[in-house]
Short mmCIF file of C-alpha atoms and ligand atoms in Angstrom, two decimals:
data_model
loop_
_atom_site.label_atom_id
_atom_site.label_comp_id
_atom_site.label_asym_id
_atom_site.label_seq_id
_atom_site.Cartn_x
_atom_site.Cartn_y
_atom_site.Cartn_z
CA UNK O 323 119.31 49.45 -75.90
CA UNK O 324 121.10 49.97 -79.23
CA UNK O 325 122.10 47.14 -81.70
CA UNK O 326 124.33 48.04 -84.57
CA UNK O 327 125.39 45.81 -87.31
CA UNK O 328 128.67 46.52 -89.06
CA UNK O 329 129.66 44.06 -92.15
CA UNK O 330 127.61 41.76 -94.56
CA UNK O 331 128.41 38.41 -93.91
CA UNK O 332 125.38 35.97 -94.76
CA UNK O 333 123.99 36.08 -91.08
CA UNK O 334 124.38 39.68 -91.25
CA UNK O 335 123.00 40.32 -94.73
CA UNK O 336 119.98 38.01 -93.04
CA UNK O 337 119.07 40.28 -90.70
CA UNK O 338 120.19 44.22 -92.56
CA UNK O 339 117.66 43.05 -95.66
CA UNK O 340 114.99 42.47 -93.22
CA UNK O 341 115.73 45.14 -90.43
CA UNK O 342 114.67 49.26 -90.89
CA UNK O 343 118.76 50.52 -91.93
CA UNK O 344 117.89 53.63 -89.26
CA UNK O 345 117.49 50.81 -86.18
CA UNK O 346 120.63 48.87 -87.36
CA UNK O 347 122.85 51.11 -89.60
CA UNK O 348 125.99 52.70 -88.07
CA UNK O 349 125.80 56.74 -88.60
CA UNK O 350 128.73 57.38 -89.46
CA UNK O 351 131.88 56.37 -91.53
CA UNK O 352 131.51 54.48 -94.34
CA UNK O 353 133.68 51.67 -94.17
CA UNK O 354 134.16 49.53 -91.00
CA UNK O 355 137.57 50.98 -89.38
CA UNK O 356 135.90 54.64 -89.75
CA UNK O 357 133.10 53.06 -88.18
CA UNK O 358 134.52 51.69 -85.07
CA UNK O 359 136.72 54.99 -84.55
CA UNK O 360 133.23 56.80 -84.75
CA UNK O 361 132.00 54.20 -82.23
CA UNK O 362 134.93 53.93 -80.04
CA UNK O 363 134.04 57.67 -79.35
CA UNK O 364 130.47 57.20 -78.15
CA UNK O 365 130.68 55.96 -74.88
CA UNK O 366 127.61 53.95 -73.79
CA UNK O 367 125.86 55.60 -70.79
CA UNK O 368 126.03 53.24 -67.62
CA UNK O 369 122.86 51.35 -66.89
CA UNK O 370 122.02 51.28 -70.79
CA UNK O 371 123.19 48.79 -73.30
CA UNK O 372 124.90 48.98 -76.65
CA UNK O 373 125.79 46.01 -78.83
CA UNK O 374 127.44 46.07 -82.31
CA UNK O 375 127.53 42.83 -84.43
CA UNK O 376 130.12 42.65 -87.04
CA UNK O 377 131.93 40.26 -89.07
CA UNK O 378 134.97 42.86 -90.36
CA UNK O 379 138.41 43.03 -88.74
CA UNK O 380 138.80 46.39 -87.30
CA UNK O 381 140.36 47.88 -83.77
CA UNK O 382 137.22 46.93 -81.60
CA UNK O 383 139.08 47.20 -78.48
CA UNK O 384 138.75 50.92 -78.04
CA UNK O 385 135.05 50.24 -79.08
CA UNK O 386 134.87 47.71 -76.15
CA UNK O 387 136.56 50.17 -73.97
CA UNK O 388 134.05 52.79 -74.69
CA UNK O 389 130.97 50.35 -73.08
CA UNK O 390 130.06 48.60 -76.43
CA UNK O 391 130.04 44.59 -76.52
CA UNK O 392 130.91 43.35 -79.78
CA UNK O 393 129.61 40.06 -80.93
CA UNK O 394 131.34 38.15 -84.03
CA UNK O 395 129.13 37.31 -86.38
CA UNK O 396 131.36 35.38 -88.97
CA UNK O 397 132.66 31.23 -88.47
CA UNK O 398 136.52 32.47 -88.57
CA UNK O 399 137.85 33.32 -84.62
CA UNK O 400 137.20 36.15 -83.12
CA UNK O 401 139.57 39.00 -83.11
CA UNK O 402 140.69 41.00 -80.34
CA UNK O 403 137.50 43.60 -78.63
CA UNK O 404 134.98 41.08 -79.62
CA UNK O 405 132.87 37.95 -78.36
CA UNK O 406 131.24 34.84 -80.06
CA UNK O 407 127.81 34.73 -80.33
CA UNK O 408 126.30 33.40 -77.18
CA UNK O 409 125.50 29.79 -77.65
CA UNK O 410 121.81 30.01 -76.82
CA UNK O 411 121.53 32.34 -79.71
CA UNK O 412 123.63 30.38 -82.38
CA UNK O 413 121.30 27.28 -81.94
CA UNK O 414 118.08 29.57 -82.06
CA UNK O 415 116.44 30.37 -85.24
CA UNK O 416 117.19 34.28 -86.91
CA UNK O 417 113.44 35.70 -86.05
CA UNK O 418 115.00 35.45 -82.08
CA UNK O 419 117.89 37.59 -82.92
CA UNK O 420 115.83 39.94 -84.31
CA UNK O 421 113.29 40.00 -81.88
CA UNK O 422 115.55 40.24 -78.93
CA UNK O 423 117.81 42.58 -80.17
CA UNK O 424 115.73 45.17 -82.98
CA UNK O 425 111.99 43.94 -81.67
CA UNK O 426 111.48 43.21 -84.43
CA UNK O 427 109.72 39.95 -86.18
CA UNK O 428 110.96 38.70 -89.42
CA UNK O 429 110.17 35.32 -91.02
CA UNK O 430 113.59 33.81 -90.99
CA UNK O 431 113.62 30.71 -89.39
CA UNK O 432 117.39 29.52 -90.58
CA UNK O 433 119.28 28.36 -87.24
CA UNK O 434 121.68 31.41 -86.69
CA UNK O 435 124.39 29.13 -86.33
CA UNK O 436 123.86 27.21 -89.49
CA UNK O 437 123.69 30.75 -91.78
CA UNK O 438 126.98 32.14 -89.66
CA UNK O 439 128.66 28.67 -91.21
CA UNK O 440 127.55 29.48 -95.05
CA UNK O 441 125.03 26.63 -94.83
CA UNK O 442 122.68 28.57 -96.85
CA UNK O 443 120.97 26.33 -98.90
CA UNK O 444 117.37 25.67 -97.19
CA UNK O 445 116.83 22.48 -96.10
CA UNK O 446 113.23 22.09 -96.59
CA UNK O 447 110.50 23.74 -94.34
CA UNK O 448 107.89 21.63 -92.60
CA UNK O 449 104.41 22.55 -92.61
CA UNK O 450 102.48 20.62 -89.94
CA UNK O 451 98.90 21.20 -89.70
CA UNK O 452 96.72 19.99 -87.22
CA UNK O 453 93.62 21.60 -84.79
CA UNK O 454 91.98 20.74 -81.61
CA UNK O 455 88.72 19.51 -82.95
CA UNK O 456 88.03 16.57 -85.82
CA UNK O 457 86.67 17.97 -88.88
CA UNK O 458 87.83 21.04 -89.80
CA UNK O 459 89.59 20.82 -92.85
CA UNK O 460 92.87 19.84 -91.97
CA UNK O 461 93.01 17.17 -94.73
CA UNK O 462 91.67 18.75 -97.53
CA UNK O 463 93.97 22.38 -96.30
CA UNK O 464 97.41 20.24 -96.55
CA UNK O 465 96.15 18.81 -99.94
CA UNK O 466 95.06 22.34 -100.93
CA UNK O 467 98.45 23.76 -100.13
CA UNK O 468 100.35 21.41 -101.35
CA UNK O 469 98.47 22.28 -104.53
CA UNK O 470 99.53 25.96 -104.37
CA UNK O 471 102.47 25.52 -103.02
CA UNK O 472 103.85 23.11 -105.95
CA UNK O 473 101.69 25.49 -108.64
CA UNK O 474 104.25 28.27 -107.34
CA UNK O 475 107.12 26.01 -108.09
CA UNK O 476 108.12 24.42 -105.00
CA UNK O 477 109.28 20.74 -104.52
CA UNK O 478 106.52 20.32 -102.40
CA UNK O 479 105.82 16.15 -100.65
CA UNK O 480 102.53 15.76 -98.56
CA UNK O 481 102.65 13.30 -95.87
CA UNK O 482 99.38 11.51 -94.22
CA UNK O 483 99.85 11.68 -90.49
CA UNK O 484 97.00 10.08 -90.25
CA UNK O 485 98.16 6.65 -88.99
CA UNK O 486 95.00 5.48 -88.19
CA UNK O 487 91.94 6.92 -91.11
CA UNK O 488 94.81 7.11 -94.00
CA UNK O 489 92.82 9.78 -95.13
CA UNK O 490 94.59 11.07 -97.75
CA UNK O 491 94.57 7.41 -98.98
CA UNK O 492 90.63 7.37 -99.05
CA UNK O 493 90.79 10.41 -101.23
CA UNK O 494 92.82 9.29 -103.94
CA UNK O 495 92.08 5.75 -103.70
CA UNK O 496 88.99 5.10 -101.94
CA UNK O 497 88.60 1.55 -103.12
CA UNK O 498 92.15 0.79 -101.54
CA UNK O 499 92.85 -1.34 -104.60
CA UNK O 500 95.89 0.73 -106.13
CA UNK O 501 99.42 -0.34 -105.55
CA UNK O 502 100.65 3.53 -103.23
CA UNK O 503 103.25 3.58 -101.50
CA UNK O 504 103.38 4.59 -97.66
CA UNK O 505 105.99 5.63 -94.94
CA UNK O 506 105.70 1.66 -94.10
CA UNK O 507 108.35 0.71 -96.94
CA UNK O 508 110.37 3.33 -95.57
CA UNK O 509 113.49 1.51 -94.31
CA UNK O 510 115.80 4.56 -93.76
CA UNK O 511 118.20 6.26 -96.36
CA UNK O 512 116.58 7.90 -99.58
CA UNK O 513 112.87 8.87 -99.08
CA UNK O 514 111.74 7.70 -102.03
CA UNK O 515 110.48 4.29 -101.82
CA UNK O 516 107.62 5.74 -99.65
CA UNK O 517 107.06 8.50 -102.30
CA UNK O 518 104.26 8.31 -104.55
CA UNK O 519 105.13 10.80 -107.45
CA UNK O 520 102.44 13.03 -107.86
CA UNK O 521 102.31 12.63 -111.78
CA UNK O 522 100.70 8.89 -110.88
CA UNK O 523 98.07 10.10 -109.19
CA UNK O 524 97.60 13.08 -111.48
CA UNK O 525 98.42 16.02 -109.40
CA UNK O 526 101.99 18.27 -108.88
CA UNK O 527 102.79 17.72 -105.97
CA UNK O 528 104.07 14.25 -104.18
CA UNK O 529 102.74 12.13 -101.32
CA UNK O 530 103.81 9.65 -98.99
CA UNK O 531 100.32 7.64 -97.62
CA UNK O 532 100.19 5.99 -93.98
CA UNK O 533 100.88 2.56 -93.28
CA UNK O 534 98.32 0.16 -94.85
CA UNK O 535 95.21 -0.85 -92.35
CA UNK O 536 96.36 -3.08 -89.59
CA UNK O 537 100.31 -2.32 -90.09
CA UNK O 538 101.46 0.71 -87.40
CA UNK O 539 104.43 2.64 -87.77
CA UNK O 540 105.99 4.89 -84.90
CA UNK O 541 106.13 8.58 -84.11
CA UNK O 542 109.19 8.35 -84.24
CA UNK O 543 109.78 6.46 -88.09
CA UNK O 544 107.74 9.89 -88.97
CA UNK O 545 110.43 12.01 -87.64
CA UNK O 546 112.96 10.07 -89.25
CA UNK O 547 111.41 10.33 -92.34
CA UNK O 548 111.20 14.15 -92.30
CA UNK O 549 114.54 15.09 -91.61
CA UNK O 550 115.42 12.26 -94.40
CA UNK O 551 112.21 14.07 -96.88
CA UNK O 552 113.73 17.68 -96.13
CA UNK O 553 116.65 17.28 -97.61
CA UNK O 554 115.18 16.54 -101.26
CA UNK O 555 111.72 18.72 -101.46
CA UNK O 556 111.45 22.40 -100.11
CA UNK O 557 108.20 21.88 -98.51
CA UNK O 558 106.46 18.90 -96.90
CA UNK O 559 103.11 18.97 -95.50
CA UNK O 560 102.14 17.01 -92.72
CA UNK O 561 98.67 16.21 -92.21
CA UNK O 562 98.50 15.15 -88.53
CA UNK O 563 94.95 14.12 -86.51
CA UNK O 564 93.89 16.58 -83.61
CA UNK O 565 95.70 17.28 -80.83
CA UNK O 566 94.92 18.12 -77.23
CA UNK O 567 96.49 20.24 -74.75
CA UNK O 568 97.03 16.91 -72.10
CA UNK O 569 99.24 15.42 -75.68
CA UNK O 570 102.48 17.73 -74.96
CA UNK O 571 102.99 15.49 -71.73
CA UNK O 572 102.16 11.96 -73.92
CA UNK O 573 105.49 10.89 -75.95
CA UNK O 574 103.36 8.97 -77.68
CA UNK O 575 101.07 11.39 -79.65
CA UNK O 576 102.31 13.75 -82.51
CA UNK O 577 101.68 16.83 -80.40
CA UNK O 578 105.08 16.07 -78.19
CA UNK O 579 107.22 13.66 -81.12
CA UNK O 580 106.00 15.89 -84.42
CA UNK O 581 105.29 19.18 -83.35
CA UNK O 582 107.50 19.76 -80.46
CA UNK O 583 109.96 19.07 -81.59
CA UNK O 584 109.81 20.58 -85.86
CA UNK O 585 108.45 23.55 -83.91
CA UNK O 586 111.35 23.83 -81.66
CA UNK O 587 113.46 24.00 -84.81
CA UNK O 588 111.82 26.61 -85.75
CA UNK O 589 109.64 24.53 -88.08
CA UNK O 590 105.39 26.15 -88.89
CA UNK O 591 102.77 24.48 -87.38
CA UNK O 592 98.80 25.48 -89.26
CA UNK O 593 96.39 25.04 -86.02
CA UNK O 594 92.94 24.90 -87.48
CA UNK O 595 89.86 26.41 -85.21
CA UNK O 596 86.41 25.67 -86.13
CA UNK O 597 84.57 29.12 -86.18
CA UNK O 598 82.00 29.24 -83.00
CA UNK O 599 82.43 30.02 -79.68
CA UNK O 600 82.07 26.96 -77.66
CA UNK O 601 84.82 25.21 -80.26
CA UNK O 602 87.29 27.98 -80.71
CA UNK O 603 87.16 28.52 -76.47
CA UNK O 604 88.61 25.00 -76.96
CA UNK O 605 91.06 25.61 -79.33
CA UNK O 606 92.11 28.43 -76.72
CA UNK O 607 92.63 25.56 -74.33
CA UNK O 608 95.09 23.89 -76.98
CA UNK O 609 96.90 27.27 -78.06
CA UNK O 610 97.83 28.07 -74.54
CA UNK O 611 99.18 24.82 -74.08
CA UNK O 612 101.58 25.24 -76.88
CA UNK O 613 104.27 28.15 -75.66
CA UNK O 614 103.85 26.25 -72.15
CA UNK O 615 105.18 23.09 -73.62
CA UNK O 616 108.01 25.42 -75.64
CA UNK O 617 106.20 25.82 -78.89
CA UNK O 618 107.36 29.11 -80.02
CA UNK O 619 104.92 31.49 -80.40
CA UNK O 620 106.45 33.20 -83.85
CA UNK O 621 105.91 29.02 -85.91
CA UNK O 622 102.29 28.87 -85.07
CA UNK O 623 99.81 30.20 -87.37
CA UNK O 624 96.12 30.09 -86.54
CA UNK O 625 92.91 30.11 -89.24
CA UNK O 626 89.57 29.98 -88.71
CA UNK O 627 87.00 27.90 -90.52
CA UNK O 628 83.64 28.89 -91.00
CA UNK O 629 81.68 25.62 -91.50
CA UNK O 630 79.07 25.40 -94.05
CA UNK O 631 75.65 26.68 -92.65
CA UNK O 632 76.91 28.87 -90.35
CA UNK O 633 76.22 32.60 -90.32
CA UNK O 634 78.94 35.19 -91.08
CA UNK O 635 76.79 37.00 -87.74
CA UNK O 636 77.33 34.09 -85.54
CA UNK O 637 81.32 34.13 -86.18
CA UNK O 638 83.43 36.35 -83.29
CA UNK O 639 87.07 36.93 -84.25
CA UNK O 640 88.88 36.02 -80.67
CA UNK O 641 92.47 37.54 -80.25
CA UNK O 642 95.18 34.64 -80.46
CA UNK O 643 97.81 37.21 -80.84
CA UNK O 644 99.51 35.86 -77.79
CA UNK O 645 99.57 32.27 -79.17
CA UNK O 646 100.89 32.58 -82.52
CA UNK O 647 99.92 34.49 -85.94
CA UNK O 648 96.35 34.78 -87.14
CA UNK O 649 96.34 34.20 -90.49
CA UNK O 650 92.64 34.54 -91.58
CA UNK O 651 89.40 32.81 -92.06
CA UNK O 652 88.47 30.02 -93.87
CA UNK O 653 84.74 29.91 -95.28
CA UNK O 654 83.69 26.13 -96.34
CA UNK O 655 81.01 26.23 -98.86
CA UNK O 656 78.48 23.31 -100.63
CA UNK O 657 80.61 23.96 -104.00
CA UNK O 658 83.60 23.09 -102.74
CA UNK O 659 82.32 20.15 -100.21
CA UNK O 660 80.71 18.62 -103.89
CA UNK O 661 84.09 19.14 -105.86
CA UNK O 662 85.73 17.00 -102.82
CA UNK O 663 83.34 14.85 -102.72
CA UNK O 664 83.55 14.20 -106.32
CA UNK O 665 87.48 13.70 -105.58
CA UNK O 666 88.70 16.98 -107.68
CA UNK O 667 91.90 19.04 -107.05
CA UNK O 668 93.49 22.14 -108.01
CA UNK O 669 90.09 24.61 -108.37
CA UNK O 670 89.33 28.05 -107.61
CA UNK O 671 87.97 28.67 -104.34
CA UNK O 672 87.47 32.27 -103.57
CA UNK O 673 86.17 31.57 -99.75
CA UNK O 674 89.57 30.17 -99.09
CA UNK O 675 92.46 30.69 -101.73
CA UNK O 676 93.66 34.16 -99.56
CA UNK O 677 93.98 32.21 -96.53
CA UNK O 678 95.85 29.30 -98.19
CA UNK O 679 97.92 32.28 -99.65
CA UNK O 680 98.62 33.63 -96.00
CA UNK O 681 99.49 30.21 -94.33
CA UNK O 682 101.70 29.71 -97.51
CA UNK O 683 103.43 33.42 -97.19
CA UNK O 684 103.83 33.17 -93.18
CA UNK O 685 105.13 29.57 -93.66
CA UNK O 686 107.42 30.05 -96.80
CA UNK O 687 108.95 33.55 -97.39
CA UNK O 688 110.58 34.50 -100.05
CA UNK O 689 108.90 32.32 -102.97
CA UNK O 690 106.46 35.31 -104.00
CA UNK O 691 102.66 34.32 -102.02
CA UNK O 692 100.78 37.29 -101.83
CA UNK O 693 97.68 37.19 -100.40
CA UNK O 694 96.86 40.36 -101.19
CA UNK O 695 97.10 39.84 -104.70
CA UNK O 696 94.94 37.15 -104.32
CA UNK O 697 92.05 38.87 -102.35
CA UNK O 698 92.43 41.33 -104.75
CA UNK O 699 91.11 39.00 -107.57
CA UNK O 700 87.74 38.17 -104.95
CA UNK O 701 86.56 41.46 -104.77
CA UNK O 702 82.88 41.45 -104.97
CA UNK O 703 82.68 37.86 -103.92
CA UNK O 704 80.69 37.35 -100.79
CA UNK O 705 80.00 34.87 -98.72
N1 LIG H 2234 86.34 24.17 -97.96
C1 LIG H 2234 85.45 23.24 -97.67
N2 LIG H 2234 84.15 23.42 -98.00
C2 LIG H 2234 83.24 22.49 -97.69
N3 LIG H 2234 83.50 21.35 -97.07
C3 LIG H 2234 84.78 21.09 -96.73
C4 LIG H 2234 85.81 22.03 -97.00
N4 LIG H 2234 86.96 21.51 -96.54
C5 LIG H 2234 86.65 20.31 -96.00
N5 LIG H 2234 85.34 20.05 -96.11
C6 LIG H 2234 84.63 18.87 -95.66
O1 LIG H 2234 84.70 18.78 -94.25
C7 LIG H 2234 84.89 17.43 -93.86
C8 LIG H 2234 86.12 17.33 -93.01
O2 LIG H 2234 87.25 17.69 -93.80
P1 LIG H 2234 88.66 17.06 -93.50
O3 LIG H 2234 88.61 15.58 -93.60
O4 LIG H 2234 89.63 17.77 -94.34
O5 LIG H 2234 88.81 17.49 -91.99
P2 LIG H 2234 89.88 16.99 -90.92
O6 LIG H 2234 90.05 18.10 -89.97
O7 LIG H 2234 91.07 16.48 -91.60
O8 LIG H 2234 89.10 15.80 -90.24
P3 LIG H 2234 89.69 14.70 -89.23
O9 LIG H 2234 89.69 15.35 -87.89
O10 LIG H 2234 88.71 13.58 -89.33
O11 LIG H 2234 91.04 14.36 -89.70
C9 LIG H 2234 84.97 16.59 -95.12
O12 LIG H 2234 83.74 16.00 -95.35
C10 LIG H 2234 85.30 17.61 -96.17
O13 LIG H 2234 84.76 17.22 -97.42
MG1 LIG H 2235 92.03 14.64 -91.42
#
């Protein structure tokens, strides 16, 4: 199979900046009619497949007529020689597109259709992180993220999923005596009535508590909320409770109403597995539940967490390649359990900052994390 792109369109520019120019790039002609006459004169062998995507007017038909099907890659209609999109691909995020057609993975989640349609500007991505077992971090990651994340300059809103513990709430207000603001007040429109700014609470990024003890909200208010919250900060954690595989088939849970559906919009999802083999054979259970119930593979990332006590010897990598993208391992230390204890933010933790660098690079693009630069820094640091 060969897939050439011809013309620079923003859909096209998408996937040419990401894409090796010797698996895309036409190779000859320099503009797009000398192009197509070059291509109208290589005639695709039968049984093989060639596909050019282009957004410039030129004479496709001969192109067509030579084996080649043309896909239009621009909003306007299409012109003679060449197809639309096929709809299953428009409503899929970019990373398909390029999987399916170069085999090749790049972190563009953007909905093809909305990019073709000059839509460009991001609405925000959403980060949810959750695990298979209780315990592992998955409070104190979105609040470290969410740390980072806003440090590197992004608009970034944490939301406690935790409907039940509010356990964001017991970390910044463990009495429960000051006057925060939760997802309760939210009565659609603006997000910002359930919006604590972060300044008030003394850290950079912002955070929207769970309802108040006793008071419930729905699933489905949480959904709401997000697609309301994405359209004023670029990044919103959402720190969910464990899941289990049996949740994907429970409309009830946040597995099948949070990250079914974010996921299917091509949305990250942070799956936390506590280091040891008995625990991350369970997390296996939960990973392999996810592509079955149409979590695609490319938004989940996977990190291990090494809990305090236990020996880097006892710790076996396993190989969740075919679930999602590994993105490193976590190692909890006594220093940093004091420091939350003692209710700090924002400090220097070498067993974890490259990790929280990799979730934040996978699960943002673009802004500039590099883990590497950030391991680099650790050298000489062991656990
Ligand atoms: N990096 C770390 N080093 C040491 N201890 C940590 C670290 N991160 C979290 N902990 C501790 O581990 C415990 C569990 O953390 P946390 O509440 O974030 O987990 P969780 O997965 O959200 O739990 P739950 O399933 O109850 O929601 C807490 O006592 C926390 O202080
Ligand atoms: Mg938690």
């Amino acid at each position: 199979m060969v897939s050439l792109i011809v013309g620079n369109g923003p859909l096209l520019t998408a996937l040419t900046s990401r894409i090796p120019p010797e698996r895309w790039h036409v190779p000859a002609g320099a503009a797009p009619v000398e192009q197509a006459h070059w291509l109208s004169l290589q005639h695709v062998p039968p049984g093989k497949h060639g596909f050019i995507f282009t957004d410039q007017p030129a004479q496709w038909m001969p192109v067509q007529a030579a084996g080649w099907r043309i896909y239009w890659c621009d909003a306007s209609q299409e012109p003679v020689g060449t197809e639309p999109l096929p709809e299953a691909a428009l409503q899929r995020p970019i990373t398909d597109m390029a999987r399916r057609f170069w085999g090749v993975n790049i972190p563009d989640r953007r909905i093809v259709a909305d990019v073709m349609l000059g839509h460009l500007e991001r609405t925000g991505t959403v980060l949810t992180v959750t695990s298979n077992t209780g315990g592992v971090g998955k409070t104190v990651t979105s609040r470290r993220l969410a740390e980072r994340a806003a440090q590197a300059g992004l608009r970034t809103l944490l939301i406690d999923g935790n409907m039940r513990q509010s356990s964001q709430r017991s970390f910044f207000d463990p009495m429960r005596n000051k006057p925060l603001h939760t997802i309760y007040e939210w009565r659609g429109g603006k997000p910002f009535p359930a919006a604590n700014q972060g300044r008030t609470l003394g850290i950079n990024y912002d955070i929207s508590f769970a309802p108040p003890t006793g008071v419930t909200t729905t699933w489905r208010q949480y959904m709401m909320y997000i697609h309301e919250a994405r359209k004023w900060w670029q990044l919103i954690i959402v720190d969910l409770d464990r899941i289990s595989a049996a949740d994907f088939d429970d409309e009830t849970t946040a597995a099948s109403s949070i990250v079914l559906p974010l996921t299917m919009g091509g949305d990250p999802c942070l799956v936390i597995v506590k280091a040891g083999i008995q625990t991350q054979g369970d997390a296996m259970g939960l990973l392999m539940a996810m592509p079955q119930a149409g979590v695609p593979r490319e938004c989940v990332g996977i990190k291990d967490t090494i809990p305090v006590g236990m020996k880097q010897s006892e710790y076996q990598r396993f190989d969740y390649s075919r679930y999602g993208m590994f993105l490193g391992t976590e190692f909890q230390s006594e220093a940093a359990s004091a420091r939350i204890a003692a209710g700090q933010s924002g400090w220097a933790d070498p067993g974890l900052d490259h990790v929280r660098e990799a979730v934040l690079a996978w699960a943002c693009p673009d802004i500039g994390f590099d883990p590497a630069k950030v391991k680099e820094k650790q050298k000489g640091w062991k656990l």
